[in-house]
Amino acid sequence: MLKVVLFALLAAVAVVLLRQFKSDLALAVAVCSGIALTAVACESLFDVVYSMYGLSSAAGLDGQSVACVVKVVGIGYVAEFTDNVCRDAEVKGVGDKVLLAGKVAILLCVLPVVKQLFSLLSEVAL
């Protein structure tokens, strides 16, 4: 974690300094450093995903529920990252639309699980 923090601080300083002279280069450094930091974070996420699949199979759950959770988290992270890049590029409106699209994608992703839940509830009610 210390390496991540140091890298982020160096990238932030570089972006602040570059904004004074070359704003287009500052944006490129911000985006590249964001991608690098996200890639480092995603390495740890793979262990979490594998653990979730292991726990779900041990509990006798189908993989569809875990896949849905993983997709929702991924959509959320990608949408937030893209929104932050848009804010850095000073196009907040575009970032807001990305967040909206991410929310719609999440709703579409969880729809099969919601259908299963309602089906299960209707069986129990009978």
mmCIF file of C-alpha atoms in Angstrom, residues 45-116:
data_model
loop_
_atom_site.group_PDB
_atom_site.id
_atom_site.type_symbol
_atom_site.label_atom_id
_atom_site.label_comp_id
_atom_site.label_asym_id
_atom_site.label_seq_id
_atom_site.Cartn_x
_atom_site.Cartn_y
_atom_site.Cartn_z
ATOM 1 C CA LEU A 45 -9.486 -8.006 -6.594
ATOM 2 C CA PHE A 46 -8.837 -11.276 -8.415
ATOM 3 C CA ASP A 47 -8.071 -12.955 -5.082
ATOM 4 C CA VAL A 48 -11.318 -11.596 -3.666
ATOM 5 C CA VAL A 49 -13.304 -12.854 -6.655
ATOM 6 C CA TYR A 50 -11.802 -16.339 -6.412
ATOM 7 C CA SER A 51 -12.562 -16.407 -2.700
ATOM 8 C CA MET A 52 -16.163 -15.390 -3.351
ATOM 9 C CA TYR A 53 -16.593 -18.187 -5.896
ATOM 10 C CA GLY A 54 -15.081 -20.651 -3.423
ATOM 11 C CA LEU A 55 -17.397 -19.533 -0.632
ATOM 12 C CA SER A 56 -20.453 -19.674 -2.865
ATOM 13 C CA SER A 57 -19.686 -23.177 -4.085
ATOM 14 C CA ALA A 58 -19.040 -24.337 -0.513
ATOM 15 C CA ALA A 59 -22.429 -22.888 0.469
ATOM 16 C CA GLY A 60 -24.107 -24.605 -2.467
ATOM 17 C CA LEU A 61 -25.004 -21.394 -4.292
ATOM 18 C CA ASP A 62 -24.909 -21.070 -8.042
ATOM 19 C CA GLY A 63 -22.171 -19.043 -9.679
ATOM 20 C CA GLN A 64 -24.688 -16.668 -11.271
ATOM 21 C CA SER A 65 -25.163 -14.692 -8.057
ATOM 22 C CA VAL A 66 -21.432 -14.277 -7.517
ATOM 23 C CA ALA A 67 -20.935 -13.366 -11.167
ATOM 24 C CA CYS A 68 -23.614 -10.714 -10.792
ATOM 25 C CA VAL A 69 -21.903 -9.222 -7.728
ATOM 26 C CA VAL A 70 -18.543 -9.197 -9.519
ATOM 27 C CA LYS A 71 -20.073 -7.526 -12.585
ATOM 28 C CA VAL A 72 -21.831 -4.896 -10.476
ATOM 29 C CA VAL A 73 -18.634 -4.034 -8.623
ATOM 30 C CA GLY A 74 -16.707 -3.903 -11.898
ATOM 31 C CA ILE A 75 -19.280 -1.669 -13.555
ATOM 32 C CA GLY A 76 -19.234 0.635 -10.545
ATOM 33 C CA TYR A 77 -15.447 0.915 -10.527
ATOM 34 C CA VAL A 78 -15.193 1.514 -14.276
ATOM 35 C CA ALA A 79 -17.967 4.110 -14.223
ATOM 36 C CA GLU A 80 -16.426 5.941 -11.274
ATOM 37 C CA PHE A 81 -12.957 5.888 -12.826
ATOM 38 C CA THR A 82 -14.304 7.222 -16.110
ATOM 39 C CA ASP A 83 -16.279 9.912 -14.292
ATOM 40 C CA ASN A 84 -13.125 10.999 -12.467
ATOM 41 C CA VAL A 85 -11.199 11.198 -15.749
ATOM 42 C CA CYS A 86 -13.988 13.301 -17.230
ATOM 43 C CA ARG A 87 -13.908 15.611 -14.216
ATOM 44 C CA ASP A 88 -10.135 15.964 -14.573
ATOM 45 C CA ALA A 89 -10.700 16.875 -18.223
ATOM 46 C CA GLU A 90 -13.314 19.391 -17.070
ATOM 47 C CA VAL A 91 -16.201 17.686 -18.879
ATOM 48 C CA LYS A 92 -18.342 16.941 -15.837
ATOM 49 C CA GLY A 93 -21.469 16.541 -17.952
ATOM 50 C CA VAL A 94 -19.969 13.609 -19.820
ATOM 51 C CA GLY A 95 -18.905 11.999 -16.549
ATOM 52 C CA ASP A 96 -22.429 12.359 -15.187
ATOM 53 C CA LYS A 97 -23.784 10.522 -18.231
ATOM 54 C CA VAL A 98 -21.241 7.747 -17.713
ATOM 55 C CA LEU A 99 -22.459 7.347 -14.131
ATOM 56 C CA LEU A 100 -26.049 7.183 -15.351
ATOM 57 C CA ALA A 101 -25.117 4.563 -17.946
ATOM 58 C CA GLY A 102 -23.313 2.594 -15.224
ATOM 59 C CA LYS A 103 -26.406 2.634 -13.019
ATOM 60 C CA VAL A 104 -28.559 1.404 -15.896
ATOM 61 C CA ALA A 105 -26.017 -1.348 -16.638
ATOM 62 C CA ILE A 106 -26.091 -2.384 -12.978
ATOM 63 C CA LEU A 107 -29.890 -2.575 -13.044
ATOM 64 C CA LEU A 108 -29.756 -4.749 -16.162
ATOM 65 C CA CYS A 109 -27.130 -6.939 -14.549
ATOM 66 C CA VAL A 110 -29.129 -7.615 -11.383
ATOM 67 C CA LEU A 111 -32.427 -8.170 -13.178
ATOM 68 C CA PRO A 112 -32.000 -11.983 -13.495
ATOM 69 C CA VAL A 113 -31.188 -12.242 -9.787
ATOM 70 C CA VAL A 114 -34.237 -10.148 -8.895
ATOM 71 C CA LYS A 115 -36.374 -12.421 -11.082
ATOM 72 C CA GLN A 116 -35.012 -15.465 -9.216
#
